[in-house]
PDB file of C-alpha atoms in Angstrom:
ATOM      1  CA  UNK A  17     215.586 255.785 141.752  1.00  0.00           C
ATOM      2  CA  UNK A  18     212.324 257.137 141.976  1.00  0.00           C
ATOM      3  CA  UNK A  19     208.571 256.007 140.021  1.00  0.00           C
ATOM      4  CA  UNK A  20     207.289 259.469 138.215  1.00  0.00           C
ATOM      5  CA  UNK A  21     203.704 258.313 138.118  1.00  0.00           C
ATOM      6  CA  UNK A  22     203.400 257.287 142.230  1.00  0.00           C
ATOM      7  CA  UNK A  23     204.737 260.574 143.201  1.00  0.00           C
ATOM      8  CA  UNK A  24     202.708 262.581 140.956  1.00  0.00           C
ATOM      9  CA  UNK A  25     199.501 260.824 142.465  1.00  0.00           C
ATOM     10  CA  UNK A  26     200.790 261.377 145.891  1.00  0.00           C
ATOM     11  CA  UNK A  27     201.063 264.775 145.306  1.00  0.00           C
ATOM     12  CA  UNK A  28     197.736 265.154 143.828  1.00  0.00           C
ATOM     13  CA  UNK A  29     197.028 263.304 146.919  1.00  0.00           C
ATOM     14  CA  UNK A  30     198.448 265.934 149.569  1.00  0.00           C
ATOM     15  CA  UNK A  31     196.693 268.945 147.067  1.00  0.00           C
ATOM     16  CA  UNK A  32     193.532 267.498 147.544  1.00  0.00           C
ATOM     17  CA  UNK A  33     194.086 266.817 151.491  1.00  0.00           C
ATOM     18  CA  UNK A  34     195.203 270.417 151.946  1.00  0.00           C
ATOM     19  CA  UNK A  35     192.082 271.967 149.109  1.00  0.00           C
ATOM     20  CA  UNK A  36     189.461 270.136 152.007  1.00  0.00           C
ATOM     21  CA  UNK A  37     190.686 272.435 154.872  1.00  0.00           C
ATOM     22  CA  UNK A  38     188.113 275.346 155.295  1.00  0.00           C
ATOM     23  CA  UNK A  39     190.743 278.198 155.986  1.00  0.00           C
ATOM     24  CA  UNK A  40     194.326 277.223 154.465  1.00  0.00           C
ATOM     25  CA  UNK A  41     197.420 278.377 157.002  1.00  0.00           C
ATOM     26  CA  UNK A  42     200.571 279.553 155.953  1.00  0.00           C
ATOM     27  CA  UNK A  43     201.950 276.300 156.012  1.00  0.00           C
ATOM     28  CA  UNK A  44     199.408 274.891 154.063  1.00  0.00           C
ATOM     29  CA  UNK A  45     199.972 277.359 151.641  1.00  0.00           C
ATOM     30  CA  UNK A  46     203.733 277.129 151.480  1.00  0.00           C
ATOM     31  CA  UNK A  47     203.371 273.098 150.829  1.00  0.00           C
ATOM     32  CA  UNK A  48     201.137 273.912 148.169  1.00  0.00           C
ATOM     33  CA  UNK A  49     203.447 276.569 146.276  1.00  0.00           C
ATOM     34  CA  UNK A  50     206.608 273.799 146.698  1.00  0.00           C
ATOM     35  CA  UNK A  51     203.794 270.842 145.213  1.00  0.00           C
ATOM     36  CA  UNK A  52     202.885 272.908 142.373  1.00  0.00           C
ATOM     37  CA  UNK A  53     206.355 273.954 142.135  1.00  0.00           C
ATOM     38  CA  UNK A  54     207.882 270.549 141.847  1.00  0.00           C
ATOM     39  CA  UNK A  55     205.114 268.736 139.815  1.00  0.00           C
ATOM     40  CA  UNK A  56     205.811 270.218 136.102  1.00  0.00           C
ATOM     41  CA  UNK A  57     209.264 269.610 136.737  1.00  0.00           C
ATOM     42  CA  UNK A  58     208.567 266.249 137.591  1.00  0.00           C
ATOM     43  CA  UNK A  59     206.189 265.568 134.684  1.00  0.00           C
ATOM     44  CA  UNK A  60     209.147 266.937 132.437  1.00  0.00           C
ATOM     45  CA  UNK A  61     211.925 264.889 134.009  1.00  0.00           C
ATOM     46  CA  UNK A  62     212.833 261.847 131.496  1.00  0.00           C
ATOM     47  CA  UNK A  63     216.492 261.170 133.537  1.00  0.00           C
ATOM     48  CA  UNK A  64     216.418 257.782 135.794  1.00  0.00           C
ATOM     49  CA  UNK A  65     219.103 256.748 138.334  1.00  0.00           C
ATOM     50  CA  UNK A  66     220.293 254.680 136.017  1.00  0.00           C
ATOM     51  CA  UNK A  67     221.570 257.044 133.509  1.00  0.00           C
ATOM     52  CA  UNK A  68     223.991 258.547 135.794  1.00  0.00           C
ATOM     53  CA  UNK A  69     226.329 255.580 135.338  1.00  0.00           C
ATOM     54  CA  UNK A  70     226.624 255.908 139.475  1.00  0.00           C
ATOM     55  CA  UNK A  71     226.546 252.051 141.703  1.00  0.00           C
ATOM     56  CA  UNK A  72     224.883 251.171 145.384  1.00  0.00           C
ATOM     57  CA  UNK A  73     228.469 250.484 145.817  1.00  0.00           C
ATOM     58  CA  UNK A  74     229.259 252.551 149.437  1.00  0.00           C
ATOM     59  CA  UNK A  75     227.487 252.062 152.688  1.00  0.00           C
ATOM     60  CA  UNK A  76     226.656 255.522 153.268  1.00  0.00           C
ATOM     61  CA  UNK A  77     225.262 257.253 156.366  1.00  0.00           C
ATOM     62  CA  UNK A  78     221.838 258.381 154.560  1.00  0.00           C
ATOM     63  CA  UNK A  79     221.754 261.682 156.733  1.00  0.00           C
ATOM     64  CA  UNK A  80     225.359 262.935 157.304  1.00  0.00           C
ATOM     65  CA  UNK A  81     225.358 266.816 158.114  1.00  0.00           C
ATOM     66  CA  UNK A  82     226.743 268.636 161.434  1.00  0.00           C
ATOM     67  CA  UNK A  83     223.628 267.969 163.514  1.00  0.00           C
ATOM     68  CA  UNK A  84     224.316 264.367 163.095  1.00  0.00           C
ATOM     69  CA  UNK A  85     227.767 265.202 164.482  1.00  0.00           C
ATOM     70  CA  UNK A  86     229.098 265.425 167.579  1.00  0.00           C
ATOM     71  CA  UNK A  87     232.903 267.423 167.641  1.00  0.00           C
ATOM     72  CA  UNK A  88     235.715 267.508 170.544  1.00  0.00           C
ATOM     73  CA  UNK A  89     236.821 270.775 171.897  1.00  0.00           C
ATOM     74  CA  UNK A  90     239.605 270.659 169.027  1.00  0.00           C
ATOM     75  CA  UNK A  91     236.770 270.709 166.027  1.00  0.00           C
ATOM     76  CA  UNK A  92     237.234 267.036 165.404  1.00  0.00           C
ATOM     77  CA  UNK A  93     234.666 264.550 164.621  1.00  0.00           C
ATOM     78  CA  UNK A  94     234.418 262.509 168.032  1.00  0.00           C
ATOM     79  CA  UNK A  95     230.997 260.743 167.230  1.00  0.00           C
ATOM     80  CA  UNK A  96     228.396 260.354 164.542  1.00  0.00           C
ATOM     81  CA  UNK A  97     224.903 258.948 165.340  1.00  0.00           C
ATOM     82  CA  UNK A  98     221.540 258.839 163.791  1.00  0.00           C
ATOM     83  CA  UNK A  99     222.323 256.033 161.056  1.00  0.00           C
ATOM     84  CA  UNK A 100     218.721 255.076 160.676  1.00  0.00           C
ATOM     85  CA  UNK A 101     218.939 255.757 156.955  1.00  0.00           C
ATOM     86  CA  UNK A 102     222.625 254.241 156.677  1.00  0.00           C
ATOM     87  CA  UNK A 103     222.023 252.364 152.860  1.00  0.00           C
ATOM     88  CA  UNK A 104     224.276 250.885 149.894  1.00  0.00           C
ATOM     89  CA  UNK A 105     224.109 254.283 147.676  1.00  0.00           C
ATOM     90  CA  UNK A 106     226.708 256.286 145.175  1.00  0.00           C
ATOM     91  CA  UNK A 107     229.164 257.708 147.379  1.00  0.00           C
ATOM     92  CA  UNK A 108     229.244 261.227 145.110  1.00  0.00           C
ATOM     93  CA  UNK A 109     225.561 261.353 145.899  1.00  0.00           C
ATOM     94  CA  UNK A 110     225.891 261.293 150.160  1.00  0.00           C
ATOM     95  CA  UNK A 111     228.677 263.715 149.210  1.00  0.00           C
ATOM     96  CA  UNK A 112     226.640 266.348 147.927  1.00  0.00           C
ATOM     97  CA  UNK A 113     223.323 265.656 149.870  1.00  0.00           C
ATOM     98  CA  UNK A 114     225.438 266.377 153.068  1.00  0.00           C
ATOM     99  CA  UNK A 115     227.666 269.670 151.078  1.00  0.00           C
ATOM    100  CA  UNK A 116     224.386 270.928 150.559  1.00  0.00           C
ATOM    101  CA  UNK A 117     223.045 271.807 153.895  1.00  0.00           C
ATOM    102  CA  UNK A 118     226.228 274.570 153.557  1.00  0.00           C
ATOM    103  CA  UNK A 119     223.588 276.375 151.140  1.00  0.00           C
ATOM    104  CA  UNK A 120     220.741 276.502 153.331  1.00  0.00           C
ATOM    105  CA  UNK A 121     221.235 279.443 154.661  1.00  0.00           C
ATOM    106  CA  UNK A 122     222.584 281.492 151.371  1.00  0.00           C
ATOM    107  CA  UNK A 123     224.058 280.342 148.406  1.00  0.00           C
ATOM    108  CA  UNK A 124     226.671 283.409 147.947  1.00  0.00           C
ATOM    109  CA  UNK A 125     230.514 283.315 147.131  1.00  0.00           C
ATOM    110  CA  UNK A 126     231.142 282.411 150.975  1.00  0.00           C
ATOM    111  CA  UNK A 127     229.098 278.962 151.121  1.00  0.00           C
ATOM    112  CA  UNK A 128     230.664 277.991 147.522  1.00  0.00           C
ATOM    113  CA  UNK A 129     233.749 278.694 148.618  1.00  0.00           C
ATOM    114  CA  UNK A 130     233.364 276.215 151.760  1.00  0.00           C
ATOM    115  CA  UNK A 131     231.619 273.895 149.557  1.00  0.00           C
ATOM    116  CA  UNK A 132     234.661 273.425 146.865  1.00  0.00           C
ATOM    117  CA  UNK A 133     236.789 273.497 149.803  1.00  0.00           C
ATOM    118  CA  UNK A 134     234.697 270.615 151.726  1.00  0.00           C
ATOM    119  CA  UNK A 135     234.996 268.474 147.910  1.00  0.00           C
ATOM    120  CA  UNK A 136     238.286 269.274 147.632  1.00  0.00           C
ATOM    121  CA  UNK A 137     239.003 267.802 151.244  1.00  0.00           C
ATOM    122  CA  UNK A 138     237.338 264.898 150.815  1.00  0.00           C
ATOM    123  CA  UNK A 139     239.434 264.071 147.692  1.00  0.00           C
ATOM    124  CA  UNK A 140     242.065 264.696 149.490  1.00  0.00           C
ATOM    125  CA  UNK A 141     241.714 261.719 151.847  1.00  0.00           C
ATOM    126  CA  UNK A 142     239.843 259.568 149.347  1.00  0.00           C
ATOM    127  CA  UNK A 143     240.298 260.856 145.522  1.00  0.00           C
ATOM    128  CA  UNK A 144     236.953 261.357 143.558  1.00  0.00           C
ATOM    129  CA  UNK A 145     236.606 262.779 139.949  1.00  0.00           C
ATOM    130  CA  UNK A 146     234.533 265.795 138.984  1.00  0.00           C
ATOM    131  CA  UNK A 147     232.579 263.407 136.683  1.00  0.00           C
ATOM    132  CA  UNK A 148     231.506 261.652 139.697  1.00  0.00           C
ATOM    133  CA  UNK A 149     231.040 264.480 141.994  1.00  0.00           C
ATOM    134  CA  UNK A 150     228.725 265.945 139.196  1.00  0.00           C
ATOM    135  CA  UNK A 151     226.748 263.209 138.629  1.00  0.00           C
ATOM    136  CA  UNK A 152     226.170 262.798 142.644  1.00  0.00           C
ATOM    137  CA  UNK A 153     225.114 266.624 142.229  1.00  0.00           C
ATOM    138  CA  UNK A 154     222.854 266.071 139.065  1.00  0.00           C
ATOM    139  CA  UNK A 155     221.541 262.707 141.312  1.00  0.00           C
ATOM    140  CA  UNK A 156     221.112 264.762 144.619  1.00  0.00           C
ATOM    141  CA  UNK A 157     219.198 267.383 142.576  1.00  0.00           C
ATOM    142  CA  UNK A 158     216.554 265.140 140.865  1.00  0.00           C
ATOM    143  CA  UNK A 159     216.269 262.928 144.235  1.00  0.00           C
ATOM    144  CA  UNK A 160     215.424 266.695 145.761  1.00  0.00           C
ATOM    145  CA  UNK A 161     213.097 267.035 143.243  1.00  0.00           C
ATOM    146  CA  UNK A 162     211.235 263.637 143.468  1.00  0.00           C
ATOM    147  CA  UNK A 163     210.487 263.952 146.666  1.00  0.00           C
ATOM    148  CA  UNK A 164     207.577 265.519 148.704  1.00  0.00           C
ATOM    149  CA  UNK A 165     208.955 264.150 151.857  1.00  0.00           C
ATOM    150  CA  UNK A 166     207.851 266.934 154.174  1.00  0.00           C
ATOM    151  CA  UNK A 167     204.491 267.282 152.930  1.00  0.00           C
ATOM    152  CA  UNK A 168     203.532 263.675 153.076  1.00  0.00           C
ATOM    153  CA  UNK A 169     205.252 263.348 156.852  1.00  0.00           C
ATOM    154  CA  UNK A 170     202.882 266.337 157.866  1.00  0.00           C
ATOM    155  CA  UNK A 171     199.613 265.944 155.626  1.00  0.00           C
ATOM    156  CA  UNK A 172     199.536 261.757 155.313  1.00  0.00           C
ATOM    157  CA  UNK A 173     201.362 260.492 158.281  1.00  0.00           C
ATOM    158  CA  UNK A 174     200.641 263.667 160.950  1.00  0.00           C
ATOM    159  CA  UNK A 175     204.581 263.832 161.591  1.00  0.00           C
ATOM    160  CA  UNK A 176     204.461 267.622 162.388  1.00  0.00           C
ATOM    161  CA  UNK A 177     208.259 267.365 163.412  1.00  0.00           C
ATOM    162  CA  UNK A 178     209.914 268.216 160.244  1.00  0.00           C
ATOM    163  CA  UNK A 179     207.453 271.036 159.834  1.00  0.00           C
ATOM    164  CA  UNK A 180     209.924 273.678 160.381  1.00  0.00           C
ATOM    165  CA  UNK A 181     212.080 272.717 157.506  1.00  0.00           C
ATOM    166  CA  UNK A 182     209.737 272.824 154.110  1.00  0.00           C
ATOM    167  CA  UNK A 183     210.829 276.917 154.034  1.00  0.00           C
ATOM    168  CA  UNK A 184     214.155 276.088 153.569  1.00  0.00           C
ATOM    169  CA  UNK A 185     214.108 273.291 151.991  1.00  0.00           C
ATOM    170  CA  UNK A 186     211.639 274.767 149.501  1.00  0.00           C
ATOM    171  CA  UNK A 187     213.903 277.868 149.507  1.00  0.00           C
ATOM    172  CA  UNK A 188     216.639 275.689 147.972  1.00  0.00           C
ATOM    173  CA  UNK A 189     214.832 273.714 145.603  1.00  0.00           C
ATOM    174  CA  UNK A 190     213.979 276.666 144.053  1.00  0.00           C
ATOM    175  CA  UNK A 191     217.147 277.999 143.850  1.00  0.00           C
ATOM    176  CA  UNK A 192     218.481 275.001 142.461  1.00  0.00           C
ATOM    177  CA  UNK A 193     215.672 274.369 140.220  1.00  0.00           C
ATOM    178  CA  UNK A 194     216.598 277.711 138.330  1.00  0.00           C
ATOM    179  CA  UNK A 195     220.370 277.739 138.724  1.00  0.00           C
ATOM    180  CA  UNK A 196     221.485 273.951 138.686  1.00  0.00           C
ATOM    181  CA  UNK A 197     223.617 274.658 135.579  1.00  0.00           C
ATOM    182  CA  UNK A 198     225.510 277.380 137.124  1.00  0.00           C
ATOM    183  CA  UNK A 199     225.954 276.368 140.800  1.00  0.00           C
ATOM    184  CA  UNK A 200     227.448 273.200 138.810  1.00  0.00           C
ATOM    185  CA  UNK A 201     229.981 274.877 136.828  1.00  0.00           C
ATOM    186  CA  UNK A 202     231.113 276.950 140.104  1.00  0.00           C
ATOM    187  CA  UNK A 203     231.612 273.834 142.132  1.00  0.00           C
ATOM    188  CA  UNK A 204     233.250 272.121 139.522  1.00  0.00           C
ATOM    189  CA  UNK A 205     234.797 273.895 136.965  1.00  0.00           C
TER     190      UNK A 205
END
């Protein structure tokens, strides 16, 4: 789930920790636009994890995409490491945090097109409804949204190393934040 009222204040937090630097970078800037972004949207938000009718009911990986991965000369999964978020979690919502780093790049007719086909192979080894899969998406999305993960790794605990991805990531949540409804209907429908 996530507490509205905490991650408003720690965003007002990081504002006011980036507003005391004498000349603001581009980066600074940047986390700014994605705080002021997210914030409205956060104070509008009345949905809680609980009204997705989803359970903690699959020990999930917490961070399964392809860098996580390691693959055999035949494209097959030979290893997958880096389980320090592994967690009890909806298994439609590790489904469609991991189908979404396909749309970092570009979300165009090619990386939907992989995307339906990466749901529809999944169900194919282990069946899941669309009513699942779009709660998981609707989940994933307002999980995005309640989160100023980057910004508080960089501005409150100097962790500079996931710098490099607020641009996309911010790139996305925008996206998504003004086309949920129809990226939905495309992967689904």
């Amino acid at each position: 789930g996530w507490n509205k009222e905490k991650l408003l204040q720690k965003g007002n937090s990081i504002i006011e920790i980036i507003m005391k630097q004498k000349e603001l970078s581009d980066y600074d800037k940047l986390a700014l636009e994605d705080i002021r972004w997210r914030m409205p949207l956060i104070e509008s938000n009345s949905k809680k994890f609980e009204d997705f009718g989803l359970k903690n009911d699959h020990l999930t990986h917490g961070d399964y995409h392809s860098y996580n991965i390691f693959f055999d000369d035949k494209d097959h999964v030979s290893y997958v490491f880096d389980f320090e978020k592994t967690a009890h979690a909806p298994r439609s919502y590790e489904i469609l945090r991991s189908l979404m780093f396909m749309f970092y790049d570009n979300v165009n007719d090619r990386s939907i097109d992989k995307a339906k086909l990466y749901l529809s192979s999944y169900s194919n080894i282990y069946p899941i409804s669309k009513e699942e899969l779009k709660s998981g998406f609707n989940l994933y999305y307002l999980r995005f949204l309640h989160s100023f993960w980057i910004p508080e790794e960089h501005y409150i605990k100097h962790n500079y190393r996931v710098d490099e991805l607020l641009a996309e990531r911010f790139k996305l949540f925008k996206f998504l934040s003004e086309n949920l409804e129809d990226l939905e209907k495309k992967l689904f429908d």
